[in-house]
XYZ file of N, CA and C in Angstrom:
858
model
N 0.821 -1.192 0.000
C 0.000 0.000 0.000
C 0.862 1.252 0.000
N 1.975 1.164 0.734
C 2.870 2.321 0.786
C 3.402 2.642 -0.584
N 3.685 1.594 -1.399
C 4.187 1.831 -2.749
C 3.144 2.529 -3.600
N 1.893 2.129 -3.403
C 0.816 2.755 -4.172
C 0.679 4.220 -3.801
N 0.773 4.506 -2.494
C 0.666 5.898 -2.047
C 1.799 6.721 -2.599
N 3.001 6.172 -2.538
C 4.156 6.921 -3.014
C 4.100 7.139 -4.514
N 3.642 6.089 -5.247
C 3.560 6.253 -6.694
C 2.545 7.325 -7.058
N 1.480 7.391 -6.234
C 0.482 8.425 -6.502
C 1.035 9.801 -6.293
N 1.811 10.004 -5.203
C 2.373 11.318 -4.933
C 3.440 11.667 -5.957
N 4.229 10.638 -6.364
C 5.233 10.911 -7.404
C 4.566 11.364 -8.674
N 3.420 10.727 -8.979
C 2.684 11.135 -10.171
C 2.256 12.578 -10.068
N 1.917 13.044 -8.863
C 1.514 14.430 -8.652
C 2.662 15.374 -8.967
N 3.875 14.978 -8.620
C 5.012 15.872 -8.836
C 5.512 15.812 -10.269
N 5.337 14.613 -10.902
C 5.879 14.476 -12.250
C 4.941 14.984 -13.342
N 3.680 15.313 -12.997
C 2.691 15.655 -14.025
C 2.470 17.151 -14.165
N 3.324 17.936 -13.557
C 3.120 19.379 -13.621
C 3.474 19.975 -14.984
N 4.137 19.172 -15.814
C 4.579 19.712 -17.095
C 3.425 19.936 -18.059
N 2.322 19.143 -17.918
C 1.186 19.313 -18.832
C -0.021 19.785 -18.042
N -0.692 20.816 -18.525
C -1.825 21.412 -17.820
C -3.118 20.702 -18.200
N -3.876 20.155 -17.195
C -5.109 19.432 -17.502
C -6.221 20.389 -17.940
N -7.208 19.843 -18.697
C -8.314 20.670 -19.202
C -9.460 20.736 -18.196
N -9.730 19.647 -17.468
C -10.856 19.620 -16.534
C -10.371 19.233 -15.142
N -11.276 19.419 -14.146
C -10.930 19.042 -12.775
C -10.663 17.538 -12.662
N -11.486 16.753 -13.348
C -11.308 15.302 -13.290
C -9.960 14.893 -13.862
N -9.610 15.505 -15.017
C -8.315 15.207 -15.621
C -7.170 15.620 -14.700
N -7.349 16.735 -14.004
C -6.325 17.208 -13.081
C -6.094 16.193 -11.965
N -7.215 15.754 -11.339
C -7.079 14.799 -10.240
C -6.457 13.484 -10.699
N -6.836 13.067 -11.914
C -6.273 11.830 -12.457
C -4.793 11.989 -12.757
N -4.461 13.150 -13.367
C -3.087 13.379 -13.808
C -2.112 13.468 -12.634
N -2.513 14.106 -11.554
C -1.599 14.268 -10.424
C -1.635 13.081 -9.473
N -2.521 12.114 -9.715
C -2.579 10.918 -8.871
C -3.232 11.137 -7.537
N -4.009 12.181 -7.405
C -4.646 12.471 -6.118
C -5.617 11.371 -5.716
N -6.281 10.754 -6.713
C -7.243 9.699 -6.406
C -6.587 8.536 -5.675
N -5.401 8.133 -6.147
C -4.704 7.003 -5.519
C -4.266 7.350 -4.104
N -3.810 8.605 -3.924
C -3.355 9.026 -2.596
C -4.514 9.053 -1.604
N -5.633 9.658 -2.039
C -6.793 9.756 -1.150
C -7.406 8.381 -0.879
N -7.486 7.562 -1.902
C -8.031 6.219 -1.708
C -7.175 5.428 -0.723
N -5.869 5.551 -0.860
C -4.974 4.852 0.062
C -5.130 5.347 1.485
N -5.280 6.675 1.645
C -5.442 7.238 2.993
C -6.742 6.765 3.624
N -7.839 6.733 2.823
C -9.133 6.304 3.348
C -9.129 4.814 3.712
N -8.463 4.011 2.901
C -8.359 2.588 3.207
C -7.586 2.369 4.510
N -6.538 3.168 4.700
C -5.759 3.073 5.934
C -6.608 3.482 7.135
N -7.437 4.532 6.953
C -8.309 4.983 8.028
C -9.330 3.903 8.386
N -9.876 3.231 7.372
C -10.825 2.164 7.621
C -10.154 0.988 8.337
N -8.894 0.746 7.996
C -8.152 -0.349 8.630
C -7.900 -0.057 10.105
N -7.519 1.190 10.402
C -7.179 1.564 11.776
C -8.417 1.893 12.594
N -9.445 2.511 11.910
C -10.674 2.960 12.548
C -10.375 3.889 13.725
N -9.633 4.916 13.427
C -9.245 5.886 14.461
C -10.460 6.674 14.941
N -10.479 7.003 16.242
C -11.555 7.817 16.801
C -11.383 9.287 16.448
N -10.217 9.648 15.935
C -9.945 11.020 15.500
C -9.508 10.979 14.040
N -10.471 10.823 13.114
C -10.117 10.656 11.696
C -9.361 11.855 11.134
N -9.718 13.073 11.542
C -9.020 14.252 11.017
C -7.557 14.240 11.453
N -7.340 13.990 12.748
C -5.967 13.931 13.250
C -5.178 12.798 12.619
N -5.845 11.664 12.405
C -5.174 10.527 11.794
C -4.724 10.849 10.374
N -5.670 11.459 9.594
C -5.334 11.799 8.208
C -4.233 12.851 8.151
N -4.253 13.805 9.093
C -3.195 14.822 9.122
C -1.843 14.174 9.373
N -1.808 13.263 10.345
C -0.553 12.561 10.630
C -0.119 11.701 9.452
N -1.100 11.065 8.824
C -0.802 10.191 7.690
C -0.150 10.965 6.552
N -0.760 12.090 6.176
C -0.193 12.877 5.072
C 1.136 13.529 5.478
N 1.253 13.887 6.773
C 2.521 14.443 7.239
C 3.647 13.426 7.149
N 3.353 12.192 7.556
C 4.360 11.137 7.475
C 4.716 10.812 6.032
N 3.701 10.827 5.161
C 3.931 10.550 3.748
C 4.820 11.625 3.135
N 4.535 12.890 3.469
C 5.349 13.986 2.949
C 6.789 13.887 3.458
N 6.938 13.539 4.753
C 8.283 13.399 5.324
C 9.050 12.271 4.651
N 8.343 11.176 4.362
C 8.983 10.039 3.700
C 9.482 10.411 2.325
N 8.656 11.157 1.575
C 9.069 11.588 0.241
C 10.217 12.585 0.306
N 10.183 13.433 1.329
C 11.238 14.430 1.477
C 12.587 13.772 1.749
N 12.558 12.680 2.522
C 13.797 11.966 2.832
C 14.227 11.039 1.709
N 13.382 10.920 0.729
C 13.733 10.077 -0.407
C 13.777 8.595 -0.085
N 13.156 8.233 1.056
C 13.127 6.829 1.476
C 14.519 6.264 1.682
N 15.526 7.137 1.874
C 16.894 6.667 2.059
C 17.028 5.856 3.340
N 16.271 6.288 4.372
C 16.358 5.565 5.649
C 15.894 4.136 5.517
N 14.723 3.901 4.818
C 14.257 2.538 4.669
C 15.196 1.696 3.829
N 15.823 2.348 2.853
C 16.772 1.624 2.005
C 17.976 1.170 2.813
N 18.451 2.066 3.670
C 19.607 1.715 4.509
C 19.250 0.584 5.463
N 18.045 0.703 6.092
C 17.623 -0.347 7.015
C 17.463 -1.678 6.287
N 16.928 -1.604 5.065
C 16.773 -2.830 4.275
C 18.113 -3.460 3.952
N 19.091 -2.630 3.610
C 20.433 -3.138 3.307
C 21.067 -3.776 4.538
N 20.878 -3.116 5.713
C 21.443 -3.662 6.944
C 20.827 -5.017 7.276
N 19.497 -5.099 7.135
C 18.810 -6.348 7.428
C 19.285 -7.460 6.500
N 19.448 -7.121 5.231
C 19.914 -8.113 4.264
C 21.331 -8.559 4.583
N 22.160 -7.594 4.985
C 23.543 -7.911 5.340
C 23.601 -8.840 6.555
N 22.767 -8.559 7.569
C 22.728 -9.417 8.759
C 22.276 -10.828 8.400
N 21.290 -10.922 7.523
C 20.808 -12.234 7.107
C 21.900 -13.016 6.389
N 22.636 -12.325 5.502
C 23.716 -12.987 4.774
C 24.818 -13.441 5.724
N 25.134 -12.604 6.728
C 26.161 -12.976 7.696
C 25.733 -14.185 8.516
N 24.456 -14.220 8.890
C 23.945 -15.354 9.668
C 24.001 -16.643 8.854
N 23.642 -16.551 7.571
C 23.700 -17.726 6.710
C 25.133 -18.199 6.531
N 26.050 -17.244 6.347
C 27.457 -17.598 6.172
C 28.005 -18.253 7.439
N 27.643 -17.701 8.599
C 28.100 -18.273 9.863
C 27.586 -19.691 10.047
N 26.314 -19.911 9.728
C 25.731 -21.244 9.839
C 26.417 -22.218 8.896
N 26.699 -21.768 7.695
C 27.370 -22.604 6.710
C 28.772 -22.992 7.183
N 29.499 -22.035 7.756
C 30.848 -22.305 8.236
C 30.824 -23.254 9.431
N 29.834 -23.113 10.312
C 29.718 -24.015 11.450
C 29.482 -25.446 10.979
N 28.666 -25.603 9.944
C 28.421 -26.932 9.400
C 29.694 -27.514 8.795
N 30.465 -26.676 8.099
C 31.720 -27.147 7.513
C 32.700 -27.580 8.597
N 32.795 -26.795 9.667
C 33.689 -27.154 10.765
C 33.250 -28.463 11.416
N 31.950 -28.622 11.624
C 31.440 -29.838 12.262
C 31.758 -31.070 11.418
N 31.569 -30.959 10.121
C 31.858 -32.088 9.233
C 33.351 -32.385 9.186
N 34.176 -31.326 9.143
C 35.627 -31.513 9.115
C 36.100 -32.195 10.402
N 35.578 -31.753 11.554
C 35.964 -32.347 12.833
C 35.530 -33.799 12.918
N 34.373 -34.111 12.375
C 33.902 -35.499 12.387
C 34.900 -36.399 11.659
N 35.349 -35.951 10.495
C 36.323 -36.746 9.731
C 37.643 -36.866 10.485
N 38.081 -35.784 11.106
C 39.370 -35.789 11.798
C 39.380 -36.723 12.999
N 38.226 -36.992 13.573
C 38.164 -37.831 14.777
C 37.851 -39.291 14.462
N 37.788 -39.646 13.185
C 37.485 -41.025 12.830
C 38.688 -41.951 12.953
N 39.888 -41.378 13.058
C 41.100 -42.178 13.261
C 42.041 -41.394 14.168
N 42.643 -42.090 15.132
C 43.589 -41.425 16.032
C 44.826 -40.999 15.243
N 45.432 -39.914 15.658
C 46.561 -39.385 14.893
C 47.775 -40.316 14.902
N 47.785 -41.302 15.802
C 48.879 -42.277 15.780
C 48.732 -43.250 14.612
N 47.518 -43.382 14.081
C 47.290 -44.192 12.886
C 47.556 -43.310 11.663
N 48.814 -43.171 11.346
C 49.250 -42.112 10.456
C 48.557 -42.107 9.097
N 48.461 -43.235 8.441
C 47.893 -43.268 7.095
C 46.420 -42.857 7.095
N 45.646 -43.469 7.987
C 44.209 -43.144 8.052
C 44.008 -41.694 8.463
N 44.796 -41.233 9.433
C 44.653 -39.853 9.891
C 44.976 -38.872 8.770
N 46.041 -39.138 8.005
C 46.404 -38.245 6.902
C 45.300 -38.176 5.849
N 44.667 -39.302 5.584
C 43.547 -39.298 4.635
C 42.398 -38.430 5.149
N 42.121 -38.536 6.441
C 41.042 -37.736 7.019
C 41.387 -36.253 7.034
N 42.651 -35.941 7.240
C 43.087 -34.537 7.181
C 42.855 -33.978 5.778
N 43.150 -34.781 4.766
C 42.946 -34.329 3.385
C 41.470 -34.072 3.102
N 40.599 -34.942 3.635
C 39.152 -34.755 3.444
C 38.692 -33.478 4.149
N 39.174 -33.257 5.373
C 38.797 -32.059 6.123
C 39.269 -30.797 5.415
N 40.471 -30.846 4.889
C 41.006 -29.682 4.160
C 40.149 -29.371 2.934
N 39.725 -30.413 2.232
C 38.878 -30.220 1.056
C 37.529 -29.623 1.436
N 36.938 -30.093 2.523
C 35.651 -29.567 2.972
C 35.737 -28.083 3.314
N 36.788 -27.714 4.040
C 36.917 -26.320 4.474
C 37.356 -25.396 3.337
N 37.871 -25.976 2.261
C 38.355 -25.157 1.140
C 37.269 -24.847 0.125
N 36.104 -25.447 0.294
C 35.018 -25.187 -0.646
C 34.516 -23.764 -0.500
N 34.114 -23.192 -1.614
C 33.561 -21.843 -1.586
C 32.177 -21.849 -0.968
N 31.743 -20.678 -0.559
C 30.420 -20.534 0.036
C 29.828 -19.209 -0.333
N 28.942 -18.703 0.501
C 28.297 -17.421 0.252
C 29.349 -16.318 0.327
N 29.577 -15.685 -0.806
C 30.539 -14.586 -0.900
C 31.929 -15.006 -0.417
N 32.240 -16.298 -0.561
C 33.555 -16.777 -0.147
C 34.120 -17.641 -1.260
N 35.286 -17.251 -1.756
C 35.909 -17.961 -2.850
C 36.497 -19.281 -2.350
N 36.660 -20.251 -3.282
C 37.282 -21.517 -2.875
C 38.689 -21.292 -2.336
N 39.117 -22.185 -1.462
C 40.429 -22.057 -0.842
C 40.284 -21.810 0.648
N 41.138 -22.418 1.443
C 41.061 -22.279 2.894
C 41.765 -21.007 3.343
N 41.030 -20.162 4.040
C 41.580 -18.905 4.556
C 41.879 -19.041 6.054
N 42.678 -18.082 6.538
C 43.160 -18.133 7.903
C 42.070 -18.167 8.950
N 40.972 -17.474 8.712
C 39.914 -17.410 9.718
C 39.289 -18.785 9.957
N 38.965 -19.502 8.881
C 38.387 -20.839 9.013
C 39.395 -21.808 9.626
N 40.650 -21.681 9.219
C 41.716 -22.551 9.703
C 41.944 -22.365 11.208
N 42.044 -21.109 11.645
C 42.300 -20.831 13.052
C 41.146 -21.290 13.929
N 39.918 -21.095 13.466
C 38.755 -21.529 14.239
C 38.738 -23.047 14.375
N 39.144 -23.764 13.341
C 39.195 -25.223 13.435
C 40.202 -25.657 14.504
N 41.368 -25.014 14.550
C 42.375 -25.359 15.554
C 41.817 -25.142 16.962
N 41.090 -24.036 17.150
C 40.484 -23.782 18.467
C 39.528 -24.907 18.839
N 38.740 -25.353 17.872
C 37.744 -26.378 18.162
C 38.402 -27.729 18.426
N 39.495 -28.024 17.747
C 40.220 -29.268 18.006
C 40.711 -29.287 19.454
N 41.303 -28.178 19.881
C 41.798 -28.094 21.261
C 40.656 -28.154 22.264
N 39.579 -27.404 21.997
C 38.445 -27.377 22.927
C 37.790 -28.747 23.039
N 37.571 -29.402 21.898
C 36.954 -30.733 21.935
C 37.888 -31.757 22.563
N 39.194 -31.467 22.571
C 40.163 -32.359 23.195
C 40.299 -32.130 24.684
N 39.479 -31.244 25.240
C 39.485 -31.020 26.681
C 40.479 -29.985 27.155
N 41.044 -29.216 26.230
C 42.019 -28.189 26.603
C 41.290 -26.867 26.772
N 41.450 -26.251 27.933
C 40.801 -24.961 28.184
C 41.396 -23.895 27.266
N 40.555 -22.924 26.894
C 41.006 -21.891 25.950
C 42.224 -21.114 26.454
N 42.303 -20.733 27.741
C 43.512 -20.017 28.189
C 44.785 -20.836 28.022
N 44.651 -22.166 28.099
C 45.824 -23.042 27.945
C 46.216 -23.175 26.477
N 45.224 -23.288 25.603
C 45.521 -23.485 24.175
C 45.826 -22.183 23.444
N 45.448 -21.039 24.030
C 45.605 -19.758 23.327
C 47.035 -19.497 22.863
N 48.080 -19.738 23.676
C 49.448 -19.494 23.188
C 49.818 -20.374 21.993
N 49.321 -21.606 21.977
C 49.593 -22.485 20.836
C 48.877 -21.986 19.590
N 47.608 -21.610 19.732
C 46.846 -21.093 18.589
C 47.514 -19.836 18.047
N 47.990 -18.992 18.936
C 48.670 -17.766 18.510
C 49.913 -18.082 17.698
N 50.609 -19.140 18.080
C 51.830 -19.518 17.375
C 51.524 -20.128 16.007
N 50.406 -20.804 15.884
C 50.057 -21.502 14.646
C 49.156 -20.699 13.719
N 48.543 -19.638 14.228
C 47.463 -18.981 13.484
C 47.969 -18.260 12.247
N 47.065 -18.040 11.314
C 47.317 -17.227 10.119
C 46.372 -16.033 10.152
N 46.717 -14.990 9.431
C 45.815 -13.854 9.304
C 44.530 -14.304 8.602
N 43.428 -13.638 8.932
C 42.128 -14.058 8.400
C 42.115 -14.174 6.886
N 42.814 -13.277 6.204
C 42.753 -13.234 4.739
C 43.783 -14.142 4.079
N 44.709 -14.705 4.852
C 45.787 -15.507 4.279
C 45.282 -16.842 3.757
N 45.875 -17.278 2.642
C 45.587 -18.611 2.121
C 46.435 -19.626 2.885
N 45.816 -20.719 3.298
C 46.502 -21.728 4.112
C 46.826 -22.942 3.241
N 48.105 -23.250 3.048
C 48.463 -24.432 2.249
C 48.219 -25.719 3.032
N 48.139 -26.827 2.306
C 47.809 -28.104 2.943
C 48.856 -28.530 3.959
N 50.144 -28.356 3.647
C 51.201 -28.798 4.563
C 51.090 -28.094 5.918
N 50.807 -26.797 5.896
C 50.644 -26.060 7.152
C 49.401 -26.542 7.891
N 48.326 -26.770 7.152
C 47.077 -27.245 7.756
C 47.294 -28.583 8.447
N 47.944 -29.509 7.751
C 48.174 -30.836 8.325
C 49.051 -30.737 9.573
N 50.126 -29.972 9.497
C 51.044 -29.827 10.626
C 50.322 -29.234 11.841
N 49.537 -28.194 11.619
C 48.869 -27.508 12.725
C 47.790 -28.380 13.354
N 46.996 -29.060 12.524
C 45.941 -29.932 13.053
C 46.557 -31.061 13.874
N 47.603 -31.683 13.342
C 48.273 -32.760 14.070
C 48.858 -32.244 15.380
N 49.446 -31.056 15.342
C 50.022 -30.468 16.554
C 48.957 -30.280 17.625
N 47.785 -29.798 17.241
C 46.711 -29.560 18.215
C 46.196 -30.871 18.813
N 46.080 -31.908 17.999
C 45.645 -33.201 18.527
C 46.676 -33.776 19.493
N 47.958 -33.683 19.126
C 49.002 -34.187 20.013
C 49.063 -33.360 21.295
N 48.868 -32.047 21.163
C 48.871 -31.162 22.327
C 47.761 -31.552 23.304
N 46.586 -31.862 22.764
C 45.469 -32.270 23.622
C 45.810 -33.550 24.375
N 46.445 -34.498 23.687
C 46.868 -35.732 24.355
C 47.925 -35.455 25.418
N 48.865 -34.585 25.091
C 49.938 -34.247 26.024
C 49.377 -33.597 27.287
N 48.386 -32.734 27.118
C 47.809 -32.071 28.285
C 46.985 -33.041 29.133
N 46.342 -34.009 28.493
C 45.625 -35.027 29.274
C 46.616 -35.841 30.111
N 47.767 -36.180 29.495
C 48.808 -36.900 30.215
C 49.347 -36.056 31.365
N 49.513 -34.763 31.140
C 50.028 -33.875 32.180
C 49.063 -33.792 33.364
N 47.768 -33.704 33.076
C 46.774 -33.668 34.159
C 46.791 -34.965 34.959
N 46.953 -36.071 34.235
C 47.013 -37.364 34.911
C 48.230 -37.452 35.825
N 49.353 -36.915 35.356
C 50.568 -36.925 36.167
C 50.398 -36.072 37.418
N 49.765 -34.933 37.256
C 49.559 -34.066 38.415
C 48.718 -34.770 39.475
N 47.714 -35.533 39.035
C 46.830 -36.207 39.978
C 47.528 -37.332 40.734
N 48.658 -37.829 40.179
C 49.389 -38.894 40.867
C 50.309 -38.356 41.943
N 50.582 -37.051 41.924
C 51.500 -36.448 42.882
C 50.770 -36.195 44.191
N 51.512 -36.301 45.310
C 50.948 -36.009 46.620
C 50.320 -34.625 46.591
N 49.183 -34.450 47.224
C 48.379 -33.219 47.088
C 49.183 -31.934 46.968
N 49.311 -31.480 45.720
C 49.885 -30.161 45.426
C 51.296 -29.983 45.992
N 52.055 -31.059 46.154
C 53.425 -30.954 46.664
C 54.294 -30.286 45.601
N 54.749 -29.078 45.891
C 55.502 -28.316 44.910
C 56.789 -28.991 44.485
N 57.474 -29.643 45.405
C 58.749 -30.298 45.085
C 58.521 -31.445 44.102
N 57.525 -32.259 44.372
C 57.237 -33.383 43.485
C 56.711 -32.903 42.132
N 55.906 -31.860 42.150
C 55.398 -31.304 40.882
C 56.550 -30.813 40.019
N 57.535 -30.161 40.629
C 58.704 -29.685 39.886
C 59.494 -30.863 39.323
N 59.549 -31.942 40.096
C 60.256 -33.121 39.604
C 59.564 -33.708 38.373
N 58.228 -33.750 38.410
C 57.471 -34.270 37.264
C 57.652 -33.365 36.049
N 57.588 -32.058 36.258
C 57.796 -31.119 35.150
C 59.196 -31.269 34.568
N 60.177 -31.518 35.444
C 61.535 -31.744 34.954
C 61.622 -32.986 34.095
N 60.901 -34.025 34.482
C 60.884 -35.252 33.684
C 60.206 -35.013 32.335
N 59.133 -34.227 32.346
C 58.475 -33.864 31.084
C 59.429 -33.105 30.172
N 60.130 -32.160 30.730
C 61.077 -31.364 29.948
C 62.180 -32.246 29.358
N 62.729 -33.139 30.177
C 63.796 -34.019 29.690
C 63.297 -34.923 28.573
N 62.077 -35.430 28.742
C 61.520 -36.317 27.725
C 61.310 -35.579 26.412
N 60.831 -34.343 26.477
C 60.626 -33.549 25.265
C 61.949 -33.226 24.591
N 62.956 -32.939 25.372
C 64.252 -32.578 24.798
C 64.910 -33.768 24.128
N 64.773 -34.962 24.704
C 65.385 -36.132 24.091
C 64.623 -36.595 22.860
N 63.354 -36.172 22.755
C 62.590 -36.509 21.543
C 63.220 -35.833 20.345
N 63.524 -34.558 20.472
C 64.329 -33.824 19.497
C 63.885 -33.932 18.061
N 62.635 -33.681 17.763
C 62.150 -33.737 16.381
C 61.053 -32.713 16.202
N 61.014 -32.088 15.021
C 60.000 -31.057 14.774
C 58.629 -31.647 14.463
N 58.584 -32.957 14.159
C 57.306 -33.605 13.879
C 56.531 -33.724 15.190
N 55.360 -33.094 15.279
C 54.617 -33.112 16.548
C 54.241 -34.508 16.998
N 54.077 -35.434 16.061
C 53.702 -36.787 16.460
C 54.786 -37.432 17.308
N 56.020 -37.022 17.126
C 57.109 -37.578 17.910
C 57.042 -37.148 19.370
N 56.266 -36.096 19.653
C 56.127 -35.674 21.043
C 55.409 -36.734 21.874
N 54.708 -37.647 21.189
C 54.060 -38.732 21.914
C 55.093 -39.610 22.618
N 56.302 -39.635 22.053
C 57.356 -40.429 22.673
C 57.681 -39.898 24.062
N 57.467 -38.614 24.262
C 57.747 -38.038 25.576
C 56.863 -38.687 26.628
N 55.591 -38.917 26.301
C 54.696 -39.568 27.247
C 55.108 -41.022 27.488
N 55.564 -41.691 26.422
C 55.965 -43.086 26.562
C 57.197 -43.228 27.458
N 58.053 -42.225 27.428
C 59.264 -42.282 28.241
C 58.990 -42.039 29.722
N 57.853 -41.471 30.019
C 57.536 -41.174 31.417
C 56.902 -42.404 32.073
N 57.709 -43.419 32.267
C 57.222 -44.637 32.904
C 57.069 -44.403 34.409
N 56.232 -45.190 35.078
C 56.093 -45.033 36.536
C 57.429 -45.136 37.270
N 58.307 -46.062 36.814
C 59.597 -46.208 37.468
C 60.456 -44.970 37.329
N 60.452 -44.401 36.131
C 61.260 -43.201 35.913
C 60.747 -42.036 36.741
N 59.433 -41.901 36.802
C 58.858 -40.814 37.603
C 59.156 -41.013 39.084
N 59.074 -42.247 39.521
C 59.351 -42.524 40.935
C 60.787 -42.162 41.290
N 61.713 -42.481 40.381
C 63.112 -42.133 40.616
C 63.289 -40.622 40.696
N 62.651 -39.911 39.775
C 62.782 -38.451 39.753
C 62.213 -37.835 41.023
N 61.080 -38.356 41.484
C 60.465 -37.796 42.690
C 61.269 -38.138 43.945
N 61.830 -39.357 43.987
C 62.672 -39.724 45.126
C 63.907 -38.832 45.195
N 64.500 -38.617 44.028
C 65.687 -37.762 43.979
C 65.358 -36.346 44.428
N 64.201 -35.828 43.965
C 63.795 -34.476 44.339
C 63.550 -34.372 45.842
N 62.931 -35.382 46.416
C 62.656 -35.357 47.851
C 63.948 -35.436 48.673
N 64.913 -36.213 48.176
C 66.194 -36.330 48.873
C 66.939 -35.009 48.856
N 66.972 -34.378 47.672
C 67.681 -33.099 47.547
C 66.999 -32.007 48.356
N 65.677 -32.110 48.504
C 64.929 -31.066 49.200
C 64.736 -31.385 50.675
N 65.446 -32.392 51.168
C 65.304 -32.773 52.569
C 65.627 -31.600 53.483
N 64.716 -31.298 54.382
C 64.892 -30.180 55.301
C 64.418 -28.854 54.750
N 64.073 -28.832 53.451
C 63.566 -27.598 52.845
C 62.068 -27.471 53.114
N 61.602 -26.281 53.474
C 60.157 -26.101 53.723
C 59.332 -26.517 52.508
N 58.256 -27.209 52.763
C 57.391 -27.682 51.679
C 56.651 -26.520 51.021
N 56.519 -26.617 49.706
C 55.774 -25.615 48.944
C 54.599 -26.287 48.250
N 53.678 -25.481 47.787
C 52.496 -25.999 47.116
C 52.466 -25.532 45.659
N 51.879 -26.346 44.819
C 51.661 -25.978 43.414
C 50.271 -26.437 43.017
N 49.451 -25.508 42.561
C 48.099 -25.848 42.135
C 48.082 -26.468 40.750
N 46.964 -27.099 40.411
C 46.847 -27.737 39.096
C 46.954 -26.710 37.959
N 46.362 -25.544 38.162
C 46.412 -24.530 37.107
C 47.852 -24.126 36.791
N 48.648 -23.925 37.828
C 50.048 -23.555 37.610
C 50.814 -24.697 36.948
N 50.542 -25.925 37.395
C 51.221 -27.089 36.818
C 50.888 -27.225 35.329
N 49.601 -27.121 34.989
C 49.166 -27.261 33.595
C 49.754 -26.141 32.731
N 49.797 -24.945 33.275
C 50.358 -23.819 32.526
C 51.826 -24.051 32.197
N 52.584 -24.558 33.171
C 54.013 -24.787 32.919
C 54.223 -25.974 31.981
N 53.393 -26.995 32.116
C 53.507 -28.148 31.222
C 53.185 -27.754 29.780
N 52.149 -26.951 29.597
C 51.793 -26.516 28.240
C 52.884 -25.644 27.641
N 53.516 -24.818 28.478
C 54.594 -23.963 27.984
C 55.777 -24.801 27.505
N 56.055 -25.926 28.182
C 57.131 -26.820 27.750
C 56.862 -27.347 26.342
N 55.618 -27.730 26.100
C 55.249 -28.266 24.783
C 55.295 -27.174 23.717
N 54.642 -26.057 23.998
C 54.497 -24.991 22.991
C 55.843 -24.415 22.583
N 56.778 -24.342 23.519
C 58.094 -23.774 23.213
C 58.843 -24.608 22.191
N 58.451 -25.858 22.026
C 59.134 -26.761 21.097
C 58.401 -26.941 19.768
N 57.254 -26.286 19.642
C 56.499 -26.362 18.383
C 57.165 -25.504 17.325
N 57.410 -26.082 16.182
C 58.032 -25.362 15.074
C 57.007 -25.162 13.965
N 57.153 -24.066 13.259
C 56.231 -23.735 12.181
C 56.735 -24.285 10.853
N 55.775 -24.618 9.996
C 56.115 -25.069 8.642
C 56.323 -23.835 7.789
N 57.496 -23.712 7.174
C 57.789 -22.523 6.359
C 57.245 -22.691 4.965
């Protein structure tokens, strides 16, 4: 109805070039009939108790709308359309991430051949084009996937944030497959390493700082002897931490600390230091 009213008023402004011969022709030419009919229909729809005031407001609003050129409604329409497109794009990306993660979790990363195949499938899924997005994996999708791998692996965001920062790409950057594979594998191994670290902390006498330091020292030694940039080799660090080796390290620490006042170490501090040991040894694919 608003379009009809506006078209009628536009007709009134555009028809001034030719002078009508009769009153009827004048009303027809300027579109007054359409404007008045629209106003009366609106009045019947609303059934205002003050028809004169209603019609005055109606024509005032119509005049104001024409004066503004309807730019405000156009802007609001564009904003609404933009929000809808963003929501659709976000939903589409969430579905892509969910499907990619499903494939990545179908084989443990220690099963190298199967895991590599699943990484290739995930990379292909995330590289597909979408709404206003060209084919190819960009940094934003890649970085979000790494966050989700860590989160689904039970790693708290404050713990994984330094690793993500080290591996991340700029939102607009194109991510090659080799970097994608290396980073995804690193995040999966990191999640396993942190689970092992939490388990080790739980085996130590309640928050005993001396014993916790001994365990962290064993973790550090194991990582250093692994000595390889391939993140999968970091799993060897966990294998080297046998109960016997840990017991020896803790006995030695207790002997050296004999007579020293006992200190405490909370799980949060222990996990933070353990994660720092791992992250400091992560190398980037050039």
